[in-house]
């Protein structure tokens, strides 16, 4: 009699397995939550709260890991890790709602985070274009309207007809979104004037909006550039500053545009000068959560928000690898995840390769990013990535 150990990573895989076995639907609804496990780390809660939480979790069949000094009462604040199935968390939430010491609010927060984490059926509307991100990841093609792109693909000065032809080629190769930028954000890049950025981007966006089969994204942190781009046909704002200027959120809300909120430590001129973090993923998640709250408060709809951990923006090689390995942690934000690894320096360091020789490294990073939760990949080389994703998605799905 053959015996197998099944590696189930998502609830939908388990549901599919049960359906193939012709398990009763009612039984599937009961059993699926028992098989879905979560480790939920909490930071900065009181030791009293943590110890009560441990007892309540144990009573539901789960457990909670605490530092020794929190158990003995030698510290007032602590961190802990909750260990439970979805069914156990559901029972725990009902018990916590009745508790003091902030446990009622904590129960609701944990419930919201788990619901966010489990969501993978995002719908994204970019103007007239509608995307179902639950079916497949999207490919965002990069178009740098600059003279100083780190990857050597700057298009500044090119004939507009040639740029339109390039956009059409990207669409044919499998791009879903076109991302145009007029100011380089490479490490050490100097800022350019508003007038210069407008002159580089708006004429091209105006022309592409009339002919392109793809929605257009404007890569800018300047609200004035975003407004002009949206006026001329763009439907997505890709803001590397993470809405540092509050006017950007108001403009996106006013135009009902989608927005990519990216994490960056510092600015392009200073971001790679010894970046350090006490808790890399924790700080990125906190930053993106606050920026998303800014967007929501300005009137941006939740379904219009995309988050980006900012690979290479104030990160060391080790930081970039840690982000990609633990990318799924960003799912607690309840938003689609965009990742941009294309030809980045960390790939060059690992492979000892120049930007134009980093395709294989880019493809590997992108495929693994998708396996770890990425919904949108921003790349220079559209066709090879579209083909790689077609194979990886065929395997994963």
Short mmCIF file of C-alpha atoms in Angstrom, two decimals:
data_model
loop_
_atom_site.label_atom_id
_atom_site.label_comp_id
_atom_site.label_asym_id
_atom_site.label_seq_id
_atom_site.Cartn_x
_atom_site.Cartn_y
_atom_site.Cartn_z
CA UNK A 1 0.00 0.00 0.00
CA UNK A 2 1.67 3.29 -1.10
CA UNK A 3 1.80 6.05 1.53
CA UNK A 4 2.51 9.67 0.64
CA UNK A 5 3.26 12.80 2.65
CA UNK A 6 1.37 15.60 0.94
CA UNK A 7 2.88 19.08 0.80
CA UNK A 8 -0.13 21.39 0.86
CA UNK A 9 0.78 25.08 0.76
CA UNK A 10 -2.56 26.75 0.01
CA UNK A 11 -6.17 26.13 0.99
CA UNK A 12 -7.27 25.97 -2.65
CA UNK A 13 -4.85 23.03 -3.18
CA UNK A 14 -6.41 21.22 -0.24
CA UNK A 15 -9.93 21.96 -1.47
CA UNK A 16 -8.96 20.65 -4.91
CA UNK A 17 -7.56 17.45 -3.35
CA UNK A 18 -10.74 16.90 -1.33
CA UNK A 19 -12.90 17.56 -4.39
CA UNK A 20 -10.93 15.01 -6.42
CA UNK A 21 -11.58 12.50 -3.63
CA UNK A 22 -15.28 13.43 -3.82
CA UNK A 23 -15.39 14.50 -0.17
CA UNK A 24 -18.76 15.97 0.79
CA UNK A 25 -18.75 19.80 0.37
CA UNK A 26 -19.97 20.23 3.95
CA UNK A 27 -17.04 18.14 5.14
CA UNK A 28 -14.61 20.25 3.09
CA UNK A 29 -15.86 23.43 4.79
CA UNK A 30 -15.26 21.85 8.19
CA UNK A 31 -11.87 20.26 7.48
CA UNK A 32 -10.09 22.92 5.40
CA UNK A 33 -9.67 25.40 8.30
CA UNK A 34 -8.21 22.58 10.41
CA UNK A 35 -5.43 22.00 7.89
CA UNK A 36 -4.43 25.62 7.29
CA UNK A 37 -1.71 26.60 9.76
CA UNK A 38 -0.42 30.06 10.67
CA UNK A 39 2.48 31.48 12.65
CA UNK A 40 1.54 35.01 13.71
CA UNK A 41 4.28 37.13 15.28
CA UNK A 42 3.23 39.95 17.61
CA UNK A 43 5.64 42.66 18.73
CA UNK A 44 5.49 45.22 21.53
CA UNK A 45 2.58 43.78 23.54
CA UNK A 46 2.52 43.76 27.34
CA UNK A 47 3.79 40.66 29.13
CA UNK A 48 0.49 40.46 31.01
CA UNK A 49 -1.46 40.43 27.74
CA UNK A 50 0.92 37.87 26.24
CA UNK A 51 0.53 35.46 29.16
CA UNK A 52 -3.28 35.67 29.04
CA UNK A 53 -3.11 35.21 25.29
CA UNK A 54 -1.04 32.04 25.77
CA UNK A 55 -3.64 30.51 28.07
CA UNK A 56 -6.49 31.36 25.74
CA UNK A 57 -4.60 29.99 22.74
CA UNK A 58 -3.84 26.74 24.57
CA UNK A 59 -7.53 26.40 25.44
CA UNK A 60 -8.33 26.54 21.71
CA UNK A 61 -5.79 23.84 20.84
CA UNK A 62 -3.02 26.14 19.61
CA UNK A 63 0.09 27.44 21.34
CA UNK A 64 2.11 30.60 21.84
CA UNK A 65 5.89 30.95 22.06
CA UNK A 66 7.17 33.54 24.56
CA UNK A 67 10.67 34.68 25.61
CA UNK A 68 11.66 33.34 29.03
CA UNK A 69 11.75 36.79 30.65
CA UNK A 70 8.14 37.44 29.58
CA UNK A 71 6.98 34.25 31.26
CA UNK A 72 8.77 35.14 34.52
CA UNK A 73 7.48 38.72 34.49
CA UNK A 74 10.93 40.34 34.24
CA UNK A 75 9.91 42.48 31.27
CA UNK A 76 6.89 44.70 30.65
CA UNK A 77 6.86 44.51 26.84
CA UNK A 78 7.53 41.43 24.76
CA UNK A 79 7.17 39.69 21.43
CA UNK A 80 5.53 36.33 20.84
CA UNK A 81 4.52 33.90 18.12
CA UNK A 82 1.02 32.44 17.90
CA UNK A 83 0.83 28.90 16.48
CA UNK A 84 -2.61 27.73 15.38
CA UNK A 85 -4.79 26.46 12.58
CA UNK A 86 -7.37 28.70 10.96
CA UNK A 87 -10.12 26.89 12.88
CA UNK A 88 -8.27 27.49 16.15
CA UNK A 89 -7.76 31.18 15.32
CA UNK A 90 -11.49 31.51 14.62
CA UNK A 91 -12.26 30.10 18.08
CA UNK A 92 -9.57 32.27 19.66
CA UNK A 93 -11.01 35.45 18.11
CA UNK A 94 -14.40 34.79 19.71
CA UNK A 95 -12.77 34.32 23.11
CA UNK A 96 -10.51 37.38 22.86
CA UNK A 97 -13.42 39.70 22.06
CA UNK A 98 -14.64 39.18 25.63
CA UNK A 99 -11.27 39.88 27.27
CA UNK A 100 -9.72 43.04 28.85
CA UNK A 101 -6.10 44.31 28.57
CA UNK A 102 -6.52 45.21 24.90
CA UNK A 103 -7.17 41.58 23.93
CA UNK A 104 -10.52 42.42 22.32
CA UNK A 105 -8.91 44.82 19.85
CA UNK A 106 -5.99 42.44 19.35
CA UNK A 107 -8.38 39.65 18.41
CA UNK A 108 -9.97 41.80 15.73
CA UNK A 109 -6.55 42.86 14.41
CA UNK A 110 -5.33 39.27 14.16
CA UNK A 111 -8.54 38.27 12.38
CA UNK A 112 -8.13 41.11 9.86
CA UNK A 113 -4.47 40.25 9.21
CA UNK A 114 -5.28 36.58 8.58
CA UNK A 115 -8.12 37.50 6.20
CA UNK A 116 -5.72 39.80 4.33
CA UNK A 117 -3.06 37.09 4.19
CA UNK A 118 -5.47 34.55 2.73
CA UNK A 119 -6.72 36.85 -0.04
CA UNK A 120 -5.43 36.10 -3.52
CA UNK A 121 -8.38 37.00 -5.74
CA UNK A 122 -7.52 40.67 -6.34
CA UNK A 123 -9.31 42.51 -9.14
CA UNK A 124 -7.52 45.53 -10.62
CA UNK A 125 -9.17 48.14 -12.85
CA UNK A 126 -6.85 50.46 -14.80
CA UNK A 127 -9.06 52.72 -16.87
CA UNK A 128 -10.96 50.52 -19.31
CA UNK A 129 -8.65 47.58 -18.61
CA UNK A 130 -9.75 44.95 -16.07
CA UNK A 131 -7.39 42.36 -14.59
CA UNK A 132 -8.00 39.30 -12.42
CA UNK A 133 -4.79 38.90 -10.42
CA UNK A 134 -6.04 35.67 -8.90
CA UNK A 135 -5.66 33.93 -12.25
CA UNK A 136 -2.12 34.96 -13.16
CA UNK A 137 0.58 37.54 -12.35
CA UNK A 138 0.84 40.63 -14.54
CA UNK A 139 3.92 41.82 -16.44
CA UNK A 140 4.78 45.53 -16.29
CA UNK A 141 7.11 46.62 -19.08
CA UNK A 142 9.67 49.31 -18.25
CA UNK A 143 10.11 52.29 -20.55
CA UNK A 144 12.79 54.72 -19.31
CA UNK A 145 12.53 58.15 -20.93
CA UNK A 146 15.90 59.11 -19.46
CA UNK A 147 19.51 59.51 -20.60
CA UNK A 148 21.02 57.83 -17.51
CA UNK A 149 19.17 54.57 -16.83
CA UNK A 150 21.36 52.15 -14.87
CA UNK A 151 20.48 49.38 -17.32
CA UNK A 152 21.47 51.35 -20.39
CA UNK A 153 18.02 51.35 -21.97
CA UNK A 154 17.22 55.07 -21.75
CA UNK A 155 14.95 56.26 -24.58
CA UNK A 156 15.35 60.02 -24.20
CA UNK A 157 15.64 61.65 -27.62
CA UNK A 158 14.17 58.69 -29.52
CA UNK A 159 11.61 59.39 -32.22
CA UNK A 160 8.06 59.13 -30.75
CA UNK A 161 7.06 56.73 -33.53
CA UNK A 162 9.91 54.43 -32.49
CA UNK A 163 8.74 54.53 -28.87
CA UNK A 164 5.20 53.63 -29.92
CA UNK A 165 6.60 50.73 -31.96
CA UNK A 166 8.54 49.54 -28.90
CA UNK A 167 5.36 49.69 -26.79
CA UNK A 168 3.48 47.63 -29.38
CA UNK A 169 6.29 45.09 -29.33
CA UNK A 170 6.07 44.86 -25.54
CA UNK A 171 2.33 44.25 -25.79
CA UNK A 172 2.86 41.50 -28.35
CA UNK A 173 5.54 39.96 -26.11
CA UNK A 174 3.15 39.69 -23.17
CA UNK A 175 3.26 42.98 -21.26
CA UNK A 176 0.04 43.90 -19.45
CA UNK A 177 1.05 47.38 -18.25
CA UNK A 178 3.50 49.96 -19.60
CA UNK A 179 5.48 51.92 -16.97
CA UNK A 180 7.00 55.21 -18.16
CA UNK A 181 9.47 57.25 -16.14
CA UNK A 182 11.25 60.51 -16.93
CA UNK A 183 13.60 60.72 -13.95
CA UNK A 184 16.20 58.10 -13.09
CA UNK A 185 15.91 56.55 -9.63
CA UNK A 186 19.18 54.63 -9.80
CA UNK A 187 21.44 54.91 -6.71
CA UNK A 188 23.17 58.30 -6.68
CA UNK A 189 20.88 59.81 -9.32
CA UNK A 190 20.39 63.59 -9.21
CA UNK A 191 16.94 65.15 -9.28
CA UNK A 192 15.68 66.87 -12.41
CA UNK A 193 13.33 69.84 -12.65
CA UNK A 194 9.58 69.52 -12.91
CA UNK A 195 9.66 71.17 -16.33
CA UNK A 196 12.22 68.68 -17.62
CA UNK A 197 10.31 65.64 -16.34
CA UNK A 198 7.08 66.90 -17.89
CA UNK A 199 8.77 67.49 -21.24
CA UNK A 200 10.19 63.95 -21.25
CA UNK A 201 7.02 62.09 -20.34
CA UNK A 202 3.79 63.86 -21.26
CA UNK A 203 4.20 64.01 -25.08
CA UNK A 204 4.99 60.29 -25.12
CA UNK A 205 2.09 59.40 -22.81
CA UNK A 206 -0.28 61.46 -24.95
CA UNK A 207 0.81 59.61 -28.08
CA UNK A 208 0.78 56.16 -26.47
CA UNK A 209 -2.66 56.70 -24.94
CA UNK A 210 -4.08 57.01 -28.46
CA UNK A 211 -2.44 53.87 -29.82
CA UNK A 212 -1.34 51.48 -27.05
CA UNK A 213 -3.22 48.32 -26.17
CA UNK A 214 -1.93 48.54 -22.60
CA UNK A 215 -2.80 50.71 -19.62
CA UNK A 216 -0.13 53.33 -18.92
CA UNK A 217 1.63 53.85 -15.59
CA UNK A 218 3.60 57.00 -14.75
CA UNK A 219 6.69 56.39 -12.62
CA UNK A 220 7.02 59.61 -10.60
CA UNK A 221 6.99 61.01 -7.08
CA UNK A 222 5.96 64.51 -8.23
CA UNK A 223 2.20 65.21 -7.90
CA UNK A 224 2.32 67.69 -10.79
CA UNK A 225 3.75 65.06 -13.15
CA UNK A 226 1.21 62.49 -11.98
CA UNK A 227 -1.67 64.92 -12.61
CA UNK A 228 -0.44 65.77 -16.10
CA UNK A 229 0.03 62.08 -16.93
CA UNK A 230 -3.47 61.20 -15.69
CA UNK A 231 -4.87 64.10 -17.71
CA UNK A 232 -3.27 62.63 -20.83
CA UNK A 233 -4.25 58.99 -20.53
CA UNK A 234 -2.32 57.29 -17.71
CA UNK A 235 -4.37 55.27 -15.20
CA UNK A 236 -1.72 54.17 -12.67
CA UNK A 237 0.79 56.16 -10.60
CA UNK A 238 3.97 54.35 -9.55
CA UNK A 239 5.34 56.40 -6.63
CA UNK A 240 8.78 55.32 -5.39
CA UNK A 241 8.47 57.67 -2.40
CA UNK A 242 5.44 55.83 -1.02
CA UNK A 243 3.17 58.91 -1.06
CA UNK A 244 5.67 61.06 0.81
CA UNK A 245 3.88 64.10 -0.65
CA UNK A 246 0.25 63.95 0.59
CA UNK A 247 -0.88 65.76 -2.58
CA UNK A 248 -0.10 62.60 -4.56
CA UNK A 249 -2.75 60.60 -2.71
CA UNK A 250 -5.34 63.34 -3.24
CA UNK A 251 -4.60 63.45 -6.98
CA UNK A 252 -4.90 59.66 -7.33
CA UNK A 253 -8.20 59.76 -5.45
CA UNK A 254 -9.54 62.60 -7.58
CA UNK A 255 -8.77 60.76 -10.82
CA UNK A 256 -9.85 57.37 -9.41
CA UNK A 257 -6.40 56.15 -10.41
CA UNK A 258 -4.57 53.13 -9.04
CA UNK A 259 -1.34 53.74 -7.14
CA UNK A 260 1.80 51.71 -6.44
CA UNK A 261 3.13 52.55 -2.97
CA UNK A 262 6.81 51.64 -2.71
CA UNK A 263 9.11 51.41 0.31
CA UNK A 264 12.33 53.36 0.08
CA UNK A 265 14.82 54.17 2.83
CA UNK A 266 16.21 57.65 2.12
CA UNK A 267 16.22 58.93 -1.47
CA UNK A 268 18.04 57.83 -4.66
CA UNK A 269 21.05 60.01 -3.83
CA UNK A 270 21.57 58.55 -0.35
CA UNK A 271 19.62 55.30 -0.11
CA UNK A 272 22.55 52.92 -0.62
CA UNK A 273 24.84 54.50 2.01
CA UNK A 274 24.93 51.70 4.61
CA UNK A 275 21.17 51.03 4.92
CA UNK A 276 20.29 49.20 8.14
CA UNK A 277 17.13 47.86 9.77
CA UNK A 278 16.24 46.59 13.23
CA UNK A 279 13.49 44.44 11.67
CA UNK A 280 13.58 44.49 7.87
CA UNK A 281 10.19 42.98 7.03
CA UNK A 282 8.54 44.57 10.06
CA UNK A 283 9.72 48.07 9.10
CA UNK A 284 8.73 47.64 5.45
CA UNK A 285 5.25 46.40 6.38
CA UNK A 286 4.77 49.24 8.89
CA UNK A 287 5.88 51.84 6.31
CA UNK A 288 3.59 50.47 3.59
CA UNK A 289 0.65 50.14 6.00
CA UNK A 290 0.96 53.80 7.03
CA UNK A 291 1.26 54.93 3.40
CA UNK A 292 -1.77 52.83 2.45
CA UNK A 293 -3.69 54.48 5.30
CA UNK A 294 -2.70 57.89 3.88
CA UNK A 295 -4.11 56.83 0.52
CA UNK A 296 -7.36 55.54 2.02
CA UNK A 297 -7.83 58.69 4.09
CA UNK A 298 -7.38 60.77 0.92
CA UNK A 299 -10.15 58.83 -0.79
CA UNK A 300 -8.21 56.21 -2.79
CA UNK A 301 -10.24 53.00 -2.96
CA UNK A 302 -8.68 49.93 -1.32
CA UNK A 303 -8.87 47.98 -4.57
CA UNK A 304 -6.73 50.67 -6.25
CA UNK A 305 -3.73 50.24 -3.91
CA UNK A 306 -0.67 48.13 -4.86
CA UNK A 307 2.37 47.71 -2.59
CA UNK A 308 6.04 47.32 -3.53
CA UNK A 309 8.83 46.42 -1.03
CA UNK A 310 11.34 48.47 -3.03
CA UNK A 311 14.02 45.97 -4.05
CA UNK A 312 17.32 47.87 -4.26
CA UNK A 313 15.95 51.07 -2.75
CA UNK A 314 17.86 51.44 0.50
CA UNK A 315 18.63 47.71 0.71
CA UNK A 316 21.82 45.64 0.75
CA UNK A 317 22.20 42.42 -1.22
CA UNK A 318 21.24 40.48 1.92
CA UNK A 319 18.19 42.68 2.47
CA UNK A 320 16.97 42.05 -1.09
CA UNK A 321 17.33 38.30 -0.72
CA UNK A 322 15.53 38.33 2.63
CA UNK A 323 12.64 40.32 1.15
CA UNK A 324 12.23 37.93 -1.78
CA UNK A 325 12.44 34.89 0.49
CA UNK A 326 9.84 36.30 2.90
CA UNK A 327 7.76 38.23 0.35
CA UNK A 328 4.57 36.43 1.38
CA UNK A 329 4.66 38.36 4.68
CA UNK A 330 3.52 41.46 2.75
CA UNK A 331 0.18 39.72 2.14
CA UNK A 332 -0.93 40.90 5.60
CA UNK A 333 -1.47 44.31 3.95
CA UNK A 334 -4.34 42.93 1.87
CA UNK A 335 -3.08 44.47 -1.38
CA UNK A 336 -1.52 43.16 -4.62
CA UNK A 337 2.28 42.99 -4.45
CA UNK A 338 4.50 44.46 -7.16
CA UNK A 339 8.16 43.43 -7.36
CA UNK A 340 10.91 45.01 -9.45
CA UNK A 341 14.11 42.97 -9.58
CA UNK A 342 14.91 43.51 -13.25
CA UNK A 343 18.67 43.77 -13.89
CA UNK A 344 19.18 45.05 -10.33
CA UNK A 345 22.64 45.36 -8.76
CA UNK A 346 22.12 42.51 -6.27
CA UNK A 347 21.74 40.12 -9.23
CA UNK A 348 24.94 41.52 -10.74
CA UNK A 349 26.80 40.96 -7.48
CA UNK A 350 25.72 37.34 -7.24
CA UNK A 351 26.44 36.56 -10.91
CA UNK A 352 29.34 38.99 -11.37
CA UNK A 353 27.50 40.35 -14.40
CA UNK A 354 26.78 43.73 -15.97
CA UNK A 355 23.15 44.94 -16.32
CA UNK A 356 22.70 43.61 -19.87
CA UNK A 357 23.88 40.15 -18.72
CA UNK A 358 21.44 39.74 -15.83
CA UNK A 359 18.47 38.22 -17.66
CA UNK A 360 18.76 34.71 -16.21
CA UNK A 361 19.10 36.12 -12.70
CA UNK A 362 16.11 38.38 -13.25
CA UNK A 363 13.96 35.48 -14.44
CA UNK A 364 14.91 33.33 -11.43
CA UNK A 365 14.12 36.14 -9.00
CA UNK A 366 10.79 36.92 -10.70
CA UNK A 367 9.59 33.32 -10.82
CA UNK A 368 10.40 32.81 -7.13
CA UNK A 369 8.79 36.14 -6.27
CA UNK A 370 5.56 34.94 -7.90
CA UNK A 371 5.74 31.66 -6.03
CA UNK A 372 6.09 33.72 -2.84
CA UNK A 373 3.10 35.96 -3.48
CA UNK A 374 3.99 38.61 -6.09
CA UNK A 375 1.12 39.68 -8.36
CA UNK A 376 2.90 42.12 -10.70
CA UNK A 377 6.48 41.92 -12.07
CA UNK A 378 8.16 45.07 -13.37
CA UNK A 379 10.81 44.16 -15.98
CA UNK A 380 12.87 45.33 -18.95
CA UNK A 381 12.79 41.98 -20.80
CA UNK A 382 9.11 41.26 -21.28
CA UNK A 383 9.06 38.25 -23.60
CA UNK A 384 11.45 35.98 -21.65
CA UNK A 385 9.61 36.72 -18.40
CA UNK A 386 6.17 36.14 -19.92
CA UNK A 387 7.37 32.74 -21.16
CA UNK A 388 8.98 31.84 -17.81
CA UNK A 389 5.78 32.77 -15.95
CA UNK A 390 3.65 30.72 -18.33
CA UNK A 391 5.67 27.62 -17.41
CA UNK A 392 5.86 28.36 -13.67
CA UNK A 393 2.15 29.12 -13.46
CA UNK A 394 1.33 25.92 -15.34
CA UNK A 395 3.28 24.02 -12.66
CA UNK A 396 1.92 25.93 -9.65
CA UNK A 397 -1.70 25.92 -10.81
#
